[in-house]
């Protein structure tokens, strides 16, 4: 099974965590929502699989390139 690291494309604050470990996700599903410059930007799954880990918590500051979730699929 492939292990996929889903990374943030922007710097901001984790506004909402939409998935949890064990969830099955499809390509395009929102995993986390990041607030940056008063905009809400979704971090989406690029492929289907099972969420193994959510690496961020709501309210946490993150940088571009930080791993926010790990999928296995």
mmCIF file of N, CA and C in Angstrom:
data_model
loop_
_atom_site.group_PDB
_atom_site.id
_atom_site.type_symbol
_atom_site.label_atom_id
_atom_site.label_comp_id
_atom_site.label_asym_id
_atom_site.label_seq_id
_atom_site.Cartn_x
_atom_site.Cartn_y
_atom_site.Cartn_z
ATOM 1 N N UNK A 1 0.843 -1.189 0.000
ATOM 2 C CA UNK A 1 0.000 0.000 0.000
ATOM 3 C C UNK A 1 0.882 1.244 0.000
ATOM 4 N N UNK A 2 0.469 2.210 -0.772
ATOM 5 C CA UNK A 2 1.227 3.458 -0.864
ATOM 6 C C UNK A 2 0.905 4.361 0.321
ATOM 7 N N UNK A 3 1.928 5.000 0.828
ATOM 8 C CA UNK A 3 1.787 5.958 1.922
ATOM 9 C C UNK A 3 1.906 7.346 1.310
ATOM 10 N N UNK A 4 0.905 8.182 1.490
ATOM 11 C CA UNK A 4 0.851 9.502 0.870
ATOM 12 C C UNK A 4 0.888 10.580 1.946
ATOM 13 N N UNK A 5 1.875 11.475 1.853
ATOM 14 C CA UNK A 5 1.938 12.631 2.759
ATOM 15 C C UNK A 5 1.228 13.796 2.079
ATOM 16 N N UNK A 6 0.204 14.312 2.728
ATOM 17 C CA UNK A 6 -0.534 15.455 2.200
ATOM 18 C C UNK A 6 0.041 16.697 2.859
ATOM 19 N N UNK A 7 0.510 17.642 2.030
ATOM 20 C CA UNK A 7 1.196 18.828 2.542
ATOM 21 C C UNK A 7 0.390 20.093 2.295
ATOM 22 N N UNK A 8 0.613 21.082 3.153
ATOM 23 C CA UNK A 8 -0.026 22.382 2.989
ATOM 24 C C UNK A 8 0.650 23.149 1.868
ATOM 25 N N UNK A 9 -0.156 23.817 1.067
ATOM 26 C CA UNK A 9 0.380 24.641 -0.016
ATOM 27 C C UNK A 9 0.571 26.084 0.414
ATOM 28 N N UNK A 10 0.125 26.418 1.635
ATOM 29 C CA UNK A 10 0.221 27.793 2.117
ATOM 30 C C UNK A 10 0.605 27.829 3.588
ATOM 31 N N UNK A 11 0.994 29.011 4.046
ATOM 32 C CA UNK A 11 1.243 29.275 5.458
ATOM 33 C C UNK A 11 -0.044 29.843 6.054
ATOM 34 N N UNK A 12 -0.403 29.397 7.244
ATOM 35 C CA UNK A 12 -1.611 29.902 7.873
ATOM 36 C C UNK A 12 -1.876 29.208 9.193
ATOM 37 N N UNK A 13 -3.139 29.226 9.586
ATOM 38 C CA UNK A 13 -3.584 28.610 10.833
ATOM 39 C C UNK A 13 -4.614 27.536 10.503
ATOM 40 N N UNK A 14 -4.499 26.401 11.171
ATOM 41 C CA UNK A 14 -5.473 25.325 10.958
ATOM 42 C C UNK A 14 -6.801 25.786 11.553
ATOM 43 N N UNK A 15 -7.780 25.963 10.695
ATOM 44 C CA UNK A 15 -9.076 26.464 11.126
ATOM 45 C C UNK A 15 -10.004 25.311 11.495
ATOM 46 N N UNK A 16 -9.942 24.229 10.693
ATOM 47 C CA UNK A 16 -10.847 23.112 10.945
ATOM 48 C C UNK A 16 -10.216 21.811 10.448
ATOM 49 N N UNK A 17 -10.318 20.766 11.258
ATOM 50 C CA UNK A 17 -9.879 19.429 10.853
ATOM 51 C C UNK A 17 -11.145 18.666 10.475
ATOM 52 N N UNK A 18 -11.232 18.224 9.213
ATOM 53 C CA UNK A 18 -12.446 17.602 8.693
ATOM 54 C C UNK A 18 -12.401 16.072 8.719
ATOM 55 N N UNK A 19 -11.203 15.484 8.840
ATOM 56 C CA UNK A 19 -11.061 14.028 8.818
ATOM 57 C C UNK A 19 -10.347 13.557 10.068
ATOM 58 N N UNK A 20 -10.479 12.261 10.335
ATOM 59 C CA UNK A 20 -9.794 11.680 11.489
ATOM 60 C C UNK A 20 -9.203 10.340 11.074
ATOM 61 N N UNK A 21 -8.223 9.846 11.823
ATOM 62 C CA UNK A 21 -7.644 8.540 11.488
ATOM 63 C C UNK A 21 -8.720 7.471 11.375
ATOM 64 N N UNK A 22 -8.582 6.659 10.334
ATOM 65 C CA UNK A 22 -9.547 5.600 10.079
ATOM 66 C C UNK A 22 -10.574 5.961 9.025
ATOM 67 N N UNK A 23 -10.742 7.270 8.749
ATOM 68 C CA UNK A 23 -11.696 7.690 7.724
ATOM 69 C C UNK A 23 -11.234 7.244 6.345
ATOM 70 N N UNK A 24 -12.171 6.808 5.521
ATOM 71 C CA UNK A 24 -11.899 6.508 4.115
ATOM 72 C C UNK A 24 -12.187 7.796 3.338
ATOM 73 N N UNK A 25 -11.242 8.214 2.494
ATOM 74 C CA UNK A 25 -11.419 9.431 1.709
ATOM 75 C C UNK A 25 -11.215 9.129 0.231
ATOM 76 N N UNK A 26 -11.834 9.954 -0.589
ATOM 77 C CA UNK A 26 -11.700 9.871 -2.039
ATOM 78 C C UNK A 26 -10.898 11.077 -2.527
ATOM 79 N N UNK A 27 -10.384 10.987 -3.721
ATOM 80 C CA UNK A 27 -9.674 12.107 -4.325
ATOM 81 C C UNK A 27 -10.589 13.332 -4.331
ATOM 82 N N UNK A 28 -10.087 14.459 -3.846
ATOM 83 C CA UNK A 28 -10.864 15.690 -3.806
ATOM 84 C C UNK A 28 -11.546 15.974 -2.492
ATOM 85 N N UNK A 29 -11.559 15.002 -1.577
ATOM 86 C CA UNK A 29 -12.167 15.228 -0.259
ATOM 87 C C UNK A 29 -11.313 16.206 0.550
ATOM 88 N N UNK A 30 -11.965 17.060 1.330
ATOM 89 C CA UNK A 30 -11.264 18.011 2.192
ATOM 90 C C UNK A 30 -10.829 17.320 3.472
ATOM 91 N N UNK A 31 -9.532 17.445 3.792
ATOM 92 C CA UNK A 31 -8.986 16.854 5.010
ATOM 93 C C UNK A 31 -8.897 17.886 6.127
ATOM 94 N N UNK A 32 -8.410 19.078 5.771
ATOM 95 C CA UNK A 32 -8.169 20.158 6.729
ATOM 96 C C UNK A 32 -8.498 21.467 6.025
ATOM 97 N N UNK A 33 -8.955 22.468 6.794
ATOM 98 C CA UNK A 33 -9.178 23.802 6.243
ATOM 99 C C UNK A 33 -8.209 24.753 6.939
ATOM 100 N N UNK A 34 -7.464 25.510 6.128
ATOM 101 C CA UNK A 34 -6.478 26.459 6.644
ATOM 102 C C UNK A 34 -6.986 27.874 6.425
ATOM 103 N N UNK A 35 -6.836 28.709 7.443
ATOM 104 C CA UNK A 35 -7.187 30.117 7.329
ATOM 105 C C UNK A 35 -5.904 30.885 7.074
ATOM 106 N N UNK A 36 -5.922 31.677 6.009
ATOM 107 C CA UNK A 36 -4.770 32.492 5.669
ATOM 108 C C UNK A 36 -5.272 33.781 5.040
ATOM 109 N N UNK A 37 -4.865 34.895 5.592
ATOM 110 C CA UNK A 37 -5.268 36.206 5.087
ATOM 111 C C UNK A 37 -6.791 36.323 4.965
ATOM 112 N N UNK A 38 -7.494 35.839 5.986
ATOM 113 C CA UNK A 38 -8.951 35.884 6.099
ATOM 114 C C UNK A 38 -9.662 35.073 5.013
ATOM 115 N N UNK A 39 -8.937 34.109 4.436
ATOM 116 C CA UNK A 39 -9.536 33.198 3.462
ATOM 117 C C UNK A 39 -9.453 31.781 4.016
ATOM 118 N N UNK A 40 -10.432 30.966 3.691
ATOM 119 C CA UNK A 40 -10.439 29.567 4.105
ATOM 120 C C UNK A 40 -10.030 28.714 2.914
ATOM 121 N N UNK A 41 -8.891 28.017 3.033
ATOM 122 C CA UNK A 41 -8.342 27.225 1.946
ATOM 123 C C UNK A 41 -8.358 25.753 2.346
ATOM 124 N N UNK A 42 -9.056 24.911 1.568
ATOM 125 C CA UNK A 42 -9.086 23.483 1.899
ATOM 126 C C UNK A 42 -7.797 22.782 1.476
ATOM 127 N N UNK A 43 -7.367 21.819 2.272
ATOM 128 C CA UNK A 43 -6.287 20.908 1.894
ATOM 129 C C UNK A 43 -7.003 19.624 1.511
ATOM 130 N N UNK A 44 -6.854 19.224 0.251
ATOM 131 C CA UNK A 44 -7.626 18.099 -0.252
ATOM 132 C C UNK A 44 -6.768 16.862 -0.466
ATOM 133 N N UNK A 45 -7.430 15.720 -0.439
ATOM 134 C CA UNK A 45 -6.761 14.447 -0.737
ATOM 135 C C UNK A 45 -6.533 14.379 -2.241
ATOM 136 N N UNK A 46 -5.310 14.071 -2.631
ATOM 137 C CA UNK A 46 -4.990 13.973 -4.057
ATOM 138 C C UNK A 46 -5.306 12.595 -4.608
ATOM 139 N N UNK A 47 -5.569 11.658 -3.729
ATOM 140 C CA UNK A 47 -5.941 10.298 -4.120
ATOM 141 C C UNK A 47 -6.767 9.677 -3.019
ATOM 142 N N UNK A 48 -7.428 8.596 -3.323
ATOM 143 C CA UNK A 48 -8.251 7.930 -2.330
ATOM 144 C C UNK A 48 -7.415 7.071 -1.395
ATOM 145 N N UNK A 49 -7.972 6.785 -0.233
ATOM 146 C CA UNK A 49 -7.291 5.928 0.729
ATOM 147 C C UNK A 49 -7.884 6.073 2.111
ATOM 148 N N UNK A 50 -7.128 5.616 3.089
ATOM 149 C CA UNK A 50 -7.536 5.685 4.489
ATOM 150 C C UNK A 50 -6.623 6.668 5.217
ATOM 151 N N UNK A 51 -7.223 7.522 6.038
ATOM 152 C CA UNK A 51 -6.443 8.464 6.831
ATOM 153 C C UNK A 51 -5.722 7.685 7.925
ATOM 154 N N UNK A 52 -4.392 7.757 7.927
ATOM 155 C CA UNK A 52 -3.581 7.091 8.941
ATOM 156 C C UNK A 52 -3.335 8.029 10.111
ATOM 157 N N UNK A 53 -3.062 9.311 9.791
ATOM 158 C CA UNK A 53 -2.735 10.284 10.841
ATOM 159 C C UNK A 53 -3.080 11.682 10.369
ATOM 160 N N UNK A 54 -3.589 12.493 11.271
ATOM 161 C CA UNK A 54 -3.739 13.937 11.049
ATOM 162 C C UNK A 54 -2.635 14.569 11.884
ATOM 163 N N UNK A 55 -1.718 15.262 11.234
ATOM 164 C CA UNK A 55 -0.489 15.743 11.873
ATOM 165 C C UNK A 55 -0.594 17.156 12.440
ATOM 166 N N UNK A 56 -1.779 17.753 12.381
ATOM 167 C CA UNK A 56 -1.971 19.120 12.868
ATOM 168 C C UNK A 56 -3.204 19.160 13.762
ATOM 169 N N UNK A 57 -3.311 20.219 14.544
ATOM 170 C CA UNK A 57 -4.470 20.414 15.418
ATOM 171 C C UNK A 57 -5.103 21.761 15.097
ATOM 172 N N UNK A 58 -6.394 21.872 15.348
ATOM 173 C CA UNK A 58 -7.072 23.148 15.129
ATOM 174 C C UNK A 58 -6.397 24.237 15.949
ATOM 175 N N UNK A 59 -6.179 25.386 15.310
ATOM 176 C CA UNK A 59 -5.540 26.521 15.969
ATOM 177 C C UNK A 59 -4.034 26.566 15.798
ATOM 178 N N UNK A 60 -3.438 25.497 15.274
ATOM 179 C CA UNK A 60 -1.982 25.440 15.099
ATOM 180 C C UNK A 60 -1.549 26.275 13.899
ATOM 181 N N UNK A 61 -0.400 26.907 14.024
ATOM 182 C CA UNK A 61 0.197 27.617 12.896
ATOM 183 C C UNK A 61 1.008 26.623 12.082
ATOM 184 N N UNK A 62 0.856 26.696 10.754
ATOM 185 C CA UNK A 62 1.619 25.810 9.887
ATOM 186 C C UNK A 62 2.252 26.616 8.759
ATOM 187 N N UNK A 63 3.267 26.032 8.170
ATOM 188 C CA UNK A 63 3.982 26.678 7.063
ATOM 189 C C UNK A 63 3.749 25.908 5.780
ATOM 190 N N UNK A 64 4.009 26.562 4.685
ATOM 191 C CA UNK A 64 3.928 25.910 3.378
ATOM 192 C C UNK A 64 4.855 24.694 3.377
ATOM 193 N N UNK A 65 4.353 23.570 2.920
ATOM 194 C CA UNK A 65 5.145 22.347 2.855
ATOM 195 C C UNK A 65 5.028 21.444 4.067
ATOM 196 N N UNK A 66 4.402 21.926 5.151
ATOM 197 C CA UNK A 66 4.207 21.078 6.332
ATOM 198 C C UNK A 66 3.243 19.931 6.003
ATOM 199 N N UNK A 67 3.544 18.742 6.530
ATOM 200 C CA UNK A 67 2.658 17.589 6.351
ATOM 201 C C UNK A 67 1.456 17.772 7.294
ATOM 202 N N UNK A 68 0.247 17.727 6.715
ATOM 203 C CA UNK A 68 -0.949 17.881 7.535
ATOM 204 C C UNK A 68 -1.663 16.561 7.764
ATOM 205 N N UNK A 69 -1.464 15.601 6.845
ATOM 206 C CA UNK A 69 -2.120 14.302 6.992
ATOM 207 C C UNK A 69 -1.316 13.237 6.259
ATOM 208 N N UNK A 70 -1.484 11.997 6.717
ATOM 209 C CA UNK A 70 -0.859 10.851 6.043
ATOM 210 C C UNK A 70 -1.984 9.892 5.666
ATOM 211 N N UNK A 71 -1.995 9.515 4.395
ATOM 212 C CA UNK A 71 -2.987 8.580 3.885
ATOM 213 C C UNK A 71 -2.296 7.304 3.472
ATOM 214 N N UNK A 72 -3.044 6.228 3.481
ATOM 215 C CA UNK A 72 -2.544 4.955 2.978
ATOM 216 C C UNK A 72 -3.589 4.444 1.994
ATOM 217 N N UNK A 73 -3.135 4.129 0.798
ATOM 218 C CA UNK A 73 -4.127 3.700 -0.181
ATOM 219 C C UNK A 73 -3.525 2.988 -1.347
#
